[in-house]
Amino acid sequence: MKKTFRLDELGLEVEIGKMAQQADGSAWLRKGGTAILTTVVMAESKDFPGFLPLMVDYRELFSAGGKIPGGYLKREGRSSDKEVLTARLIDRSIRPLFPTYFFNSVQALSTVYSVDRNAPSAVLALIGTSIALTISRVPFLEPVGAVQVGRINGQWIMDPTADEDILSDVKLIIAGTYDGICMVEGSAAGISENEMIEAFFLAHDVIRKQVVWQQEIAKELQVVKSTSESNHIDWHVWSARATEFITADVIDRIFNAGPKKEDLSAAIKSIFEDFHLLHAEAIALLHGKLELNFVIDTILEQKIATEIVRRGKRVDGRPFDKVREISTEVGFLSSVHGSSLFQRGQTQALVSVTLGSGKDAQKTDDIMSDDPVESSFMLHYNFPPFSTGEVKPLRGPGRREIGHGHLAQSAIARVMPTKVEFPYTTRVISDILESNGSSSMATVCGTTMALMNAGVPIKGMVAGIAMGLLEGQPGIFQAITDITGFEDSLGLMDFKVAGTTEGINAIQMDIKYKGGLPRSVFAKALEQAKQARLHILGEMSKVMSEPSKEMSPLVPRFYSISIDPNKVGGVIGSGGKIIKEIIEKTGTTIDIEGSDVNIYGKNKEGIDLAILWVKILADQVDQGMVLDGEIARIAEFGLFVDIAPGKAGLVHISKIARDKQNEMDKYYPVGSKIKVVVLEYEKESGKIRLGLTA
């Protein structure tokens, strides 16, 4: 039976029971002209996966925006970066809201069928996913709401339109339950920690309305949830046994292992081995030995987190606010335009910068835009398997690589110069050579140093830090600075903050705590993150504190010429013939934007010649100019000389020595080079009269 539910205050409408009825949950969510279908399906996992096999996908049909895909393939292909990033937002928001011991396969798919610039689809897809899960048999613990937050002229805006988003100096997507925030992602123009917290709680007021609405829908539909427990193991019995076994003495092995990742792994392995030995007979009868290891791991993590807070020090011996040792090198790669090697603890990033022309900019189709979206700044993050000592096949960039790269790029983009200030296209590559905690923030730091090494005039240095949050006694929280890979799995919250000395540029926050964190916890954690960020910036400044004054000689040099817009066609030529000839003969790259002609090249002679030819074609010709030309044609009344591709002037016969006038083809054969001087230029007709130099 079809039912329609509305939340008029927020302009939301969902239809349930009309579409995709073979799915376990289906929601047709609309706001304005945007319509998204989200489906949820659950299947029992045949084998124990060791984690929740949750698959979240988000797809945008080009037809939703009245467009046909560009290129040769006229159908949607693999997911775009935007689709991957939106799917990650949804996944991170809902994943903590399943039972601990639930391992059935769940797939949530959101498809955008219609789009409206006044109702961006990413947030709606997240809300639709929550609705579909809430009304399904899947044991989803509680609904989630979501809001995009913007700010224009100091005024906060909830769910800005696409046009408002362009003007906004803040772009945050915030998700949460009724009790508190569970996910934050976004960037800002250097806002303060207090301003960031203000945005959290303003958004949560809206989120609560969405959650209550979803709860009312579930109540009216009388939703019945399926059981979440495994048939292979008694979770309660083995949890009790693990809790009894993992005493303070056992946990001492973890604290005494030392700071190295491999030593810690060996200590953890010994705890598992001893537990298996103690309960060998009972374990031999189990069908779910992998499930047992998951139970042990879960209890061990809980106890270690509590013990860290109780002891007042971390597993590697650091105080809660201590950043690991930092080292930085710049100019590490001699044959690239800019590079750095950034190391923090056992995390290492090798970053390179390449500068190109405007034609190197990335162009992507977007259903919200009539024209391809162009980006002149790209950051690509790579995470090879050797960085964690693993053996894995190499594939294309996965969701993790795309997500981490986007976070780092959004932090750096806020300090990049404008295209007018710096017309180059900039590509950054960050290769993680070693990883033990927050390689994305190492990428932010390494990118800052590599850009300065390349001479890119960034507006400020940016550093990033990864933070965690542990709970000792109930309600007693402790933030920890610069978390390791091991600590990443222990906490109730992990978050990454990147920014300058002035404020926050980008943030990514995932909160597993389901009770709702008070404002004071956010304030203390963000203040601790700020102090760590300032410390890292200080360490980076010891190596380099401002961009190089000179760029590498390998960087293409750039020159810009302003011409009459009406003369652009003359520079380009029919079908681009003229500009292609200039590029080929001078070895340069030329971009034309409005009335500006931008010329890039490595060879000074080629650049100078390209500049000269463009000026001639744009009728920027002055009397007395001396030019190198090529004889194109001989006439009775003189010589026609090409002085630029598609542009010729006349050397009148009166300007040629009398003894050569009768044999011009002998003295001035077609195709020969000749040096001429501009005698007269008629701007109205474009005629150029030339003379021969001495």
Coordinates of C-alpha atoms in Angstrom, one line a residue, residues 92-98 126 130 140-146 174-183 200 203-212 214-215 511-517:
R92 CA 30.4 6.8 7.4
S93 CA 27.1 8.2 8.7
I94 CA 25.2 4.9 9.0
R95 CA 27.9 2.2 9.6
P96 CA 28.2 2.8 13.4
L97 CA 24.4 2.4 13.7
F98 CA 24.3 -1.4 13.3
L126 CA 21.8 10.3 3.0
S130 CA 18.2 6.3 6.6
F140 CA 19.3 -0.5 11.9
L141 CA 19.5 1.0 15.4
E142 CA 18.1 4.5 14.8
P143 CA 17.4 7.0 12.1
V144 CA 19.9 9.6 10.8
G145 CA 19.3 13.1 9.6
A146 CA 21.7 15.3 7.5
I174 CA 26.7 17.2 9.0
A175 CA 24.8 14.0 9.9
G176 CA 23.5 12.9 13.2
T177 CA 21.0 11.0 15.3
Y178 CA 18.5 12.5 17.7
D179 CA 21.1 12.5 20.5
G180 CA 24.1 13.9 18.7
I181 CA 26.3 14.4 15.7
C182 CA 27.8 11.2 14.0
M183 CA 29.5 12.6 10.9
F200 CA 27.5 21.6 14.5
A203 CA 22.7 21.8 12.1
H204 CA 21.7 19.3 14.9
D205 CA 18.5 21.3 15.6
V206 CA 17.4 20.6 12.0
I207 CA 18.6 17.0 12.2
R208 CA 16.4 16.2 15.2
K209 CA 13.3 17.3 13.2
Q210 CA 14.3 14.9 10.4
V211 CA 14.9 12.0 12.9
V212 CA 11.5 12.5 14.7
Q214 CA 11.4 9.2 10.4
Q215 CA 10.5 7.7 13.8
I511 CA 31.6 9.7 15.8
K512 CA 30.8 6.2 17.1
Y513 CA 29.5 7.3 20.5
K514 CA 25.7 7.0 20.4
G515 CA 24.8 9.1 23.4
G516 CA 25.5 12.5 22.0
L517 CA 28.6 14.4 22.9

